[in-house]
């Protein structure tokens, strides 16, 4: 393959990626939308790629929702100290007590 042909193919693939991405965002004009439909009709790999992009977007949206929820405020050091004190009290400060489980 000649370098020029390789560059043309790369440019065409970048154009496809941009159309897919912008199509997912509903950011295409009528001409671009027709081009995307034409590409999808011509290339059997594009519907699966479009589906994968949608799944990725949905996963990222779910992750964003999870991260936007407030996390419980836990003072880890205080939780460890309280657990150690509770374990010592329950075990009678035995040297043979199992390792404590920190409860948050």
PDB file of N, CA, C and O in Angstrom, residues 47-104:
ATOM      1  N   UNK A  47     -22.853  -0.575  12.631  1.00  0.00           N
ATOM      2  CA  UNK A  47     -23.906  -0.704  13.654  1.00  0.00           C
ATOM      3  C   UNK A  47     -23.379  -1.234  14.987  1.00  0.00           C
ATOM      4  O   UNK A  47     -23.768  -0.744  16.052  1.00  0.00           O
ATOM      5  N   UNK A  48     -22.490  -2.208  14.942  1.00  0.00           N
ATOM      6  CA  UNK A  48     -21.926  -2.741  16.193  1.00  0.00           C
ATOM      7  C   UNK A  48     -21.088  -1.684  16.895  1.00  0.00           C
ATOM      8  O   UNK A  48     -21.124  -1.573  18.132  1.00  0.00           O
ATOM      9  N   UNK A  49     -20.328  -0.911  16.125  1.00  0.00           N
ATOM     10  CA  UNK A  49     -19.528   0.162  16.737  1.00  0.00           C
ATOM     11  C   UNK A  49     -20.425   1.220  17.356  1.00  0.00           C
ATOM     12  O   UNK A  49     -20.137   1.732  18.444  1.00  0.00           O
ATOM     13  N   UNK A  50     -21.524   1.538  16.673  1.00  0.00           N
ATOM     14  CA  UNK A  50     -22.469   2.511  17.230  1.00  0.00           C
ATOM     15  C   UNK A  50     -23.065   1.982  18.534  1.00  0.00           C
ATOM     16  O   UNK A  50     -23.186   2.720  19.515  1.00  0.00           O
ATOM     17  N   UNK A  51     -23.422   0.709  18.545  1.00  0.00           N
ATOM     18  CA  UNK A  51     -23.969   0.105  19.761  1.00  0.00           C
ATOM     19  C   UNK A  51     -22.964   0.124  20.899  1.00  0.00           C
ATOM     20  O   UNK A  51     -23.314   0.409  22.044  1.00  0.00           O
ATOM     21  N   UNK A  52     -21.710  -0.153  20.582  1.00  0.00           N
ATOM     22  CA  UNK A  52     -20.663  -0.133  21.609  1.00  0.00           C
ATOM     23  C   UNK A  52     -20.483   1.275  22.166  1.00  0.00           C
ATOM     24  O   UNK A  52     -20.273   1.458  23.371  1.00  0.00           O
ATOM     25  N   UNK A  53     -20.586   2.272  21.296  1.00  0.00           N
ATOM     26  CA  UNK A  53     -20.457   3.659  21.758  1.00  0.00           C
ATOM     27  C   UNK A  53     -21.605   4.032  22.699  1.00  0.00           C
ATOM     28  O   UNK A  53     -21.399   4.708  23.708  1.00  0.00           O
ATOM     29  N   UNK A  54     -22.809   3.573  22.368  1.00  0.00           N
ATOM     30  CA  UNK A  54     -23.965   3.845  23.228  1.00  0.00           C
ATOM     31  C   UNK A  54     -23.774   3.177  24.583  1.00  0.00           C
ATOM     32  O   UNK A  54     -24.023   3.786  25.636  1.00  0.00           O
ATOM     33  N   UNK A  55     -23.338   1.921  24.582  1.00  0.00           N
ATOM     34  CA  UNK A  55     -23.102   1.203  25.842  1.00  0.00           C
ATOM     35  C   UNK A  55     -22.042   1.912  26.679  1.00  0.00           C
ATOM     36  O   UNK A  55     -22.176   2.022  27.898  1.00  0.00           O
ATOM     37  N   UNK A  56     -20.987   2.386  26.035  1.00  0.00           N
ATOM     38  CA  UNK A  56     -19.939   3.110  26.754  1.00  0.00           C
ATOM     39  C   UNK A  56     -20.494   4.392  27.357  1.00  0.00           C
ATOM     40  O   UNK A  56     -20.222   4.712  28.516  1.00  0.00           O
ATOM     41  N   UNK A  57     -21.301   5.110  26.575  1.00  0.00           N
ATOM     42  CA  UNK A  57     -21.893   6.348  27.090  1.00  0.00           C
ATOM     43  C   UNK A  57     -22.795   6.066  28.284  1.00  0.00           C
ATOM     44  O   UNK A  57     -22.748   6.772  29.296  1.00  0.00           O
ATOM     45  N   UNK A  58     -23.605   5.012  28.185  1.00  0.00           N
ATOM     46  CA  UNK A  58     -24.491   4.662  29.301  1.00  0.00           C
ATOM     47  C   UNK A  58     -23.690   4.297  30.550  1.00  0.00           C
ATOM     48  O   UNK A  58     -24.034   4.705  31.659  1.00  0.00           O
ATOM     49  N   UNK A  59     -22.617   3.531  30.372  1.00  0.00           N
ATOM     50  CA  UNK A  59     -21.774   3.153  31.505  1.00  0.00           C
ATOM     51  C   UNK A  59     -21.130   4.379  32.139  1.00  0.00           C
ATOM     52  O   UNK A  59     -21.064   4.495  33.367  1.00  0.00           O
ATOM     53  N   UNK A  60     -20.660   5.298  31.311  1.00  0.00           N
ATOM     54  CA  UNK A  60     -20.051   6.524  31.841  1.00  0.00           C
ATOM     55  C   UNK A  60     -21.082   7.377  32.575  1.00  0.00           C
ATOM     56  O   UNK A  60     -20.777   7.978  33.610  1.00  0.00           O
ATOM     57  N   UNK A  61     -22.310   7.429  32.046  1.00  0.00           N
ATOM     58  CA  UNK A  61     -23.365   8.183  32.734  1.00  0.00           C
ATOM     59  C   UNK A  61     -23.686   7.567  34.091  1.00  0.00           C
ATOM     60  O   UNK A  61     -23.863   8.284  35.081  1.00  0.00           O
ATOM     61  N   UNK A  62     -23.768   6.214  34.135  1.00  0.00           N
ATOM     62  CA  UNK A  62     -24.026   5.556  35.429  1.00  0.00           C
ATOM     63  C   UNK A  62     -22.895   5.832  36.411  1.00  0.00           C
ATOM     64  O   UNK A  62     -23.128   6.102  37.588  1.00  0.00           O
ATOM     65  N   UNK A  63     -21.659   5.760  35.923  1.00  0.00           N
ATOM     66  CA  UNK A  63     -20.515   6.036  36.788  1.00  0.00           C
ATOM     67  C   UNK A  63     -20.561   7.467  37.294  1.00  0.00           C
ATOM     68  O   UNK A  63     -20.322   7.727  38.478  1.00  0.00           O
ATOM     69  N   UNK A  64     -20.888   8.405  36.418  1.00  0.00           N
ATOM     70  CA  UNK A  64     -20.999   9.806  36.825  1.00  0.00           C
ATOM     71  C   UNK A  64     -22.060  10.009  37.892  1.00  0.00           C
ATOM     72  O   UNK A  64     -21.869  10.767  38.845  1.00  0.00           O
ATOM     73  N   UNK A  65     -23.186   9.307  37.756  1.00  0.00           N
ATOM     74  CA  UNK A  65     -24.244   9.403  38.764  1.00  0.00           C
ATOM     75  C   UNK A  65     -23.778   8.845  40.097  1.00  0.00           C
ATOM     76  O   UNK A  65     -24.052   9.408  41.150  1.00  0.00           O
ATOM     77  N   UNK A  66     -23.071   7.721  40.045  1.00  0.00           N
ATOM     78  CA  UNK A  66     -22.569   7.122  41.286  1.00  0.00           C
ATOM     79  C   UNK A  66     -21.562   8.043  41.963  1.00  0.00           C
ATOM     80  O   UNK A  66     -21.570   8.187  43.180  1.00  0.00           O
ATOM     81  N   UNK A  67     -20.698   8.652  41.176  1.00  0.00           N
ATOM     82  CA  UNK A  67     -19.670   9.525  41.746  1.00  0.00           C
ATOM     83  C   UNK A  67     -20.239  10.836  42.254  1.00  0.00           C
ATOM     84  O   UNK A  67     -19.653  11.464  43.124  1.00  0.00           O
ATOM     85  N   UNK A  68     -21.391  11.241  41.716  1.00  0.00           N
ATOM     86  CA  UNK A  68     -21.972  12.504  42.159  1.00  0.00           C
ATOM     87  C   UNK A  68     -22.748  12.356  43.456  1.00  0.00           C
ATOM     88  O   UNK A  68     -23.087  13.343  44.092  1.00  0.00           O
ATOM     89  N   UNK A  69     -23.029  11.124  43.873  1.00  0.00           N
ATOM     90  CA  UNK A  69     -23.735  10.910  45.130  1.00  0.00           C
ATOM     91  C   UNK A  69     -22.763  11.135  46.283  1.00  0.00           C
ATOM     92  O   UNK A  69     -21.612  10.710  46.217  1.00  0.00           O
ATOM     93  N   UNK A  70     -23.231  11.814  47.312  1.00  0.00           N
ATOM     94  CA  UNK A  70     -22.332  12.076  48.440  1.00  0.00           C
ATOM     95  C   UNK A  70     -21.900  10.785  49.132  1.00  0.00           C
ATOM     96  O   UNK A  70     -22.700   9.862  49.294  1.00  0.00           O
ATOM     97  N   UNK A  71     -20.638  10.726  49.465  1.00  0.00           N
ATOM     98  CA  UNK A  71     -20.106   9.570  50.188  1.00  0.00           C
ATOM     99  C   UNK A  71     -20.278   9.775  51.682  1.00  0.00           C
ATOM    100  O   UNK A  71     -20.215  10.904  52.170  1.00  0.00           O
ATOM    101  N   UNK A  72     -20.507   8.713  52.425  1.00  0.00           N
ATOM    102  CA  UNK A  72     -20.626   8.874  53.871  1.00  0.00           C
ATOM    103  C   UNK A  72     -19.295   9.350  54.442  1.00  0.00           C
ATOM    104  O   UNK A  72     -18.224   8.925  54.008  1.00  0.00           O
ATOM    105  N   UNK A  73     -19.392  10.244  55.384  1.00  0.00           N
ATOM    106  CA  UNK A  73     -18.176  10.751  56.018  1.00  0.00           C
ATOM    107  C   UNK A  73     -17.784   9.812  57.148  1.00  0.00           C
ATOM    108  O   UNK A  73     -18.528   9.610  58.092  1.00  0.00           O
ATOM    109  N   UNK A  74     -16.629   9.218  57.007  1.00  0.00           N
ATOM    110  CA  UNK A  74     -16.135   8.277  57.999  1.00  0.00           C
ATOM    111  C   UNK A  74     -14.754   8.740  58.430  1.00  0.00           C
ATOM    112  O   UNK A  74     -13.887   8.992  57.604  1.00  0.00           O
ATOM    113  N   UNK A  75     -14.578   8.861  59.728  1.00  0.00           N
ATOM    114  CA  UNK A  75     -13.251   9.147  60.267  1.00  0.00           C
ATOM    115  C   UNK A  75     -12.591   7.800  60.473  1.00  0.00           C
ATOM    116  O   UNK A  75     -12.866   7.103  61.456  1.00  0.00           O
ATOM    117  N   UNK A  76     -11.761   7.403  59.529  1.00  0.00           N
ATOM    118  CA  UNK A  76     -11.170   6.073  59.545  1.00  0.00           C
ATOM    119  C   UNK A  76     -10.360   5.827  60.813  1.00  0.00           C
ATOM    120  O   UNK A  76     -10.468   4.765  61.425  1.00  0.00           O
ATOM    121  N   UNK A  77      -9.564   6.792  61.225  1.00  0.00           N
ATOM    122  CA  UNK A  77      -8.744   6.610  62.425  1.00  0.00           C
ATOM    123  C   UNK A  77      -9.630   6.388  63.652  1.00  0.00           C
ATOM    124  O   UNK A  77      -9.368   5.494  64.461  1.00  0.00           O
ATOM    125  N   UNK A  78     -10.692   7.177  63.780  1.00  0.00           N
ATOM    126  CA  UNK A  78     -11.591   7.024  64.930  1.00  0.00           C
ATOM    127  C   UNK A  78     -12.292   5.666  64.880  1.00  0.00           C
ATOM    128  O   UNK A  78     -12.490   5.021  65.919  1.00  0.00           O
ATOM    129  N   UNK A  79     -12.664   5.202  63.686  1.00  0.00           N
ATOM    130  CA  UNK A  79     -13.319   3.900  63.553  1.00  0.00           C
ATOM    131  C   UNK A  79     -12.371   2.774  63.957  1.00  0.00           C
ATOM    132  O   UNK A  79     -12.779   1.819  64.623  1.00  0.00           O
ATOM    133  N   UNK A  80     -11.111   2.889  63.596  1.00  0.00           N
ATOM    134  CA  UNK A  80     -10.123   1.873  63.964  1.00  0.00           C
ATOM    135  C   UNK A  80      -9.916   1.846  65.468  1.00  0.00           C
ATOM    136  O   UNK A  80      -9.915   0.787  66.091  1.00  0.00           O
ATOM    137  N   UNK A  81      -9.740   3.017  66.064  1.00  0.00           N
ATOM    138  CA  UNK A  81      -9.540   3.102  67.514  1.00  0.00           C
ATOM    139  C   UNK A  81     -10.754   2.536  68.247  1.00  0.00           C
ATOM    140  O   UNK A  81     -10.608   1.759  69.192  1.00  0.00           O
ATOM    141  N   UNK A  82     -11.959   2.896  67.813  1.00  0.00           N
ATOM    142  CA  UNK A  82     -13.169   2.404  68.478  1.00  0.00           C
ATOM    143  C   UNK A  82     -13.276   0.885  68.356  1.00  0.00           C
ATOM    144  O   UNK A  82     -13.628   0.202  69.318  1.00  0.00           O
ATOM    145  N   UNK A  83     -12.938   0.349  67.208  1.00  0.00           N
ATOM    146  CA  UNK A  83     -12.986  -1.097  67.018  1.00  0.00           C
ATOM    147  C   UNK A  83     -11.962  -1.790  67.906  1.00  0.00           C
ATOM    148  O   UNK A  83     -12.261  -2.811  68.535  1.00  0.00           O
ATOM    149  N   UNK A  84     -10.750  -1.243  67.963  1.00  0.00           N
ATOM    150  CA  UNK A  84      -9.717  -1.829  68.819  1.00  0.00           C
ATOM    151  C   UNK A  84     -10.142  -1.808  70.280  1.00  0.00           C
ATOM    152  O   UNK A  84      -9.967  -2.793  71.002  1.00  0.00           O
ATOM    153  N   UNK A  85     -10.698  -0.697  70.723  1.00  0.00           N
ATOM    154  CA  UNK A  85     -11.149  -0.597  72.114  1.00  0.00           C
ATOM    155  C   UNK A  85     -12.280  -1.589  72.383  1.00  0.00           C
ATOM    156  O   UNK A  85     -12.310  -2.241  73.425  1.00  0.00           O
ATOM    157  N   UNK A  86     -13.209  -1.704  71.444  1.00  0.00           N
ATOM    158  CA  UNK A  86     -14.324  -2.629  71.610  1.00  0.00           C
ATOM    159  C   UNK A  86     -13.812  -4.077  71.648  1.00  0.00           C
ATOM    160  O   UNK A  86     -14.230  -4.874  72.481  1.00  0.00           O
ATOM    161  N   UNK A  87     -12.876  -4.404  70.780  1.00  0.00           N
ATOM    162  CA  UNK A  87     -12.318  -5.761  70.743  1.00  0.00           C
ATOM    163  C   UNK A  87     -11.550  -6.067  72.027  1.00  0.00           C
ATOM    164  O   UNK A  87     -11.642  -7.171  72.546  1.00  0.00           O
ATOM    165  N   UNK A  88     -10.814  -5.108  72.537  1.00  0.00           N
ATOM    166  CA  UNK A  88     -10.086  -5.319  73.798  1.00  0.00           C
ATOM    167  C   UNK A  88     -11.055  -5.546  74.948  1.00  0.00           C
ATOM    168  O   UNK A  88     -10.833  -6.398  75.794  1.00  0.00           O
ATOM    169  N   UNK A  89     -12.127  -4.769  74.950  1.00  0.00           N
ATOM    170  CA  UNK A  89     -13.125  -4.919  76.007  1.00  0.00           C
ATOM    171  C   UNK A  89     -13.825  -6.269  75.943  1.00  0.00           C
ATOM    172  O   UNK A  89     -14.087  -6.893  76.964  1.00  0.00           O
ATOM    173  N   UNK A  90     -14.127  -6.734  74.750  1.00  0.00           N
ATOM    174  CA  UNK A  90     -14.824  -8.012  74.590  1.00  0.00           C
ATOM    175  C   UNK A  90     -13.909  -9.198  74.873  1.00  0.00           C
ATOM    176  O   UNK A  90     -14.349 -10.230  75.362  1.00  0.00           O
ATOM    177  N   UNK A  91     -12.637  -9.067  74.539  1.00  0.00           N
ATOM    178  CA  UNK A  91     -11.737 -10.209  74.699  1.00  0.00           C
ATOM    179  C   UNK A  91     -11.008 -10.177  76.038  1.00  0.00           C
ATOM    180  O   UNK A  91     -10.235 -11.076  76.320  1.00  0.00           O
ATOM    181  N   UNK A  92     -11.238  -9.183  76.832  1.00  0.00           N
ATOM    182  CA  UNK A  92     -10.555  -9.086  78.122  1.00  0.00           C
ATOM    183  C   UNK A  92      -9.078  -8.787  77.950  1.00  0.00           C
ATOM    184  O   UNK A  92      -8.264  -9.200  78.755  1.00  0.00           O
ATOM    185  N   UNK A  93      -8.737  -8.100  76.867  1.00  0.00           N
ATOM    186  CA  UNK A  93      -7.356  -7.695  76.562  1.00  0.00           C
ATOM    187  C   UNK A  93      -6.440  -8.897  76.441  1.00  0.00           C
ATOM    188  O   UNK A  93      -5.287  -8.862  76.805  1.00  0.00           O
ATOM    189  N   UNK A  94      -6.961  -9.993  75.955  1.00  0.00           N
ATOM    190  CA  UNK A  94      -6.173 -11.207  75.770  1.00  0.00           C
ATOM    191  C   UNK A  94      -5.166 -11.016  74.650  1.00  0.00           C
ATOM    192  O   UNK A  94      -5.457 -10.427  73.634  1.00  0.00           O
ATOM    193  N   UNK A  95      -3.967 -11.561  74.876  1.00  0.00           N
ATOM    194  CA  UNK A  95      -2.938 -11.486  73.846  1.00  0.00           C
ATOM    195  C   UNK A  95      -3.220 -12.447  72.703  1.00  0.00           C
ATOM    196  O   UNK A  95      -2.625 -12.378  71.661  1.00  0.00           O
ATOM    197  N   UNK A  96      -4.158 -13.371  72.917  1.00  0.00           N
ATOM    198  CA  UNK A  96      -4.441 -14.377  71.908  1.00  0.00           C
ATOM    199  C   UNK A  96      -5.717 -14.068  71.117  1.00  0.00           C
ATOM    200  O   UNK A  96      -6.229 -14.919  70.421  1.00  0.00           O
ATOM    201  N   UNK A  97      -6.220 -12.877  71.220  1.00  0.00           N
ATOM    202  CA  UNK A  97      -7.460 -12.504  70.509  1.00  0.00           C
ATOM    203  C   UNK A  97      -7.180 -12.397  69.022  1.00  0.00           C
ATOM    204  O   UNK A  97      -6.081 -12.026  68.614  1.00  0.00           O
ATOM    205  N   UNK A  98      -8.158 -12.767  68.188  1.00  0.00           N
ATOM    206  CA  UNK A  98      -7.976 -12.634  66.734  1.00  0.00           C
ATOM    207  C   UNK A  98      -7.864 -11.168  66.345  1.00  0.00           C
ATOM    208  O   UNK A  98      -8.229 -10.279  67.099  1.00  0.00           O
ATOM    209  N   UNK A  99      -7.374 -10.943  65.161  1.00  0.00           N
ATOM    210  CA  UNK A  99      -7.271  -9.560  64.675  1.00  0.00           C
ATOM    211  C   UNK A  99      -8.650  -8.944  64.603  1.00  0.00           C
ATOM    212  O   UNK A  99      -9.606  -9.583  64.164  1.00  0.00           O
ATOM    213  N   UNK A 100      -8.755  -7.694  65.017  1.00  0.00           N
ATOM    214  CA  UNK A 100     -10.086  -7.050  65.001  1.00  0.00           C
ATOM    215  C   UNK A 100     -10.511  -6.716  63.581  1.00  0.00           C
ATOM    216  O   UNK A 100      -9.693  -6.514  62.700  1.00  0.00           O
ATOM    217  N   UNK A 101     -11.804  -6.699  63.382  1.00  0.00           N
ATOM    218  CA  UNK A 101     -12.374  -6.277  62.112  1.00  0.00           C
ATOM    219  C   UNK A 101     -12.880  -4.845  62.322  1.00  0.00           C
ATOM    220  O   UNK A 101     -13.659  -4.588  63.231  1.00  0.00           O
ATOM    221  N   UNK A 102     -12.378  -3.949  61.506  1.00  0.00           N
ATOM    222  CA  UNK A 102     -12.769  -2.550  61.638  1.00  0.00           C
ATOM    223  C   UNK A 102     -14.152  -2.380  61.041  1.00  0.00           C
ATOM    224  O   UNK A 102     -14.419  -2.769  59.916  1.00  0.00           O
ATOM    225  N   UNK A 103     -15.058  -1.834  61.836  1.00  0.00           N
ATOM    226  CA  UNK A 103     -16.413  -1.583  61.385  1.00  0.00           C
ATOM    227  C   UNK A 103     -16.575  -0.111  61.132  1.00  0.00           C
ATOM    228  O   UNK A 103     -16.351   0.703  62.005  1.00  0.00           O
ATOM    229  N   UNK A 104     -16.928   0.204  59.915  1.00  0.00           N
ATOM    230  CA  UNK A 104     -17.095   1.624  59.525  1.00  0.00           C
ATOM    231  C   UNK A 104     -18.545   2.012  59.577  1.00  0.00           C
ATOM    232  O   UNK A 104     -19.423   1.297  59.383  1.00  0.00           O
TER     233      UNK A 104
END
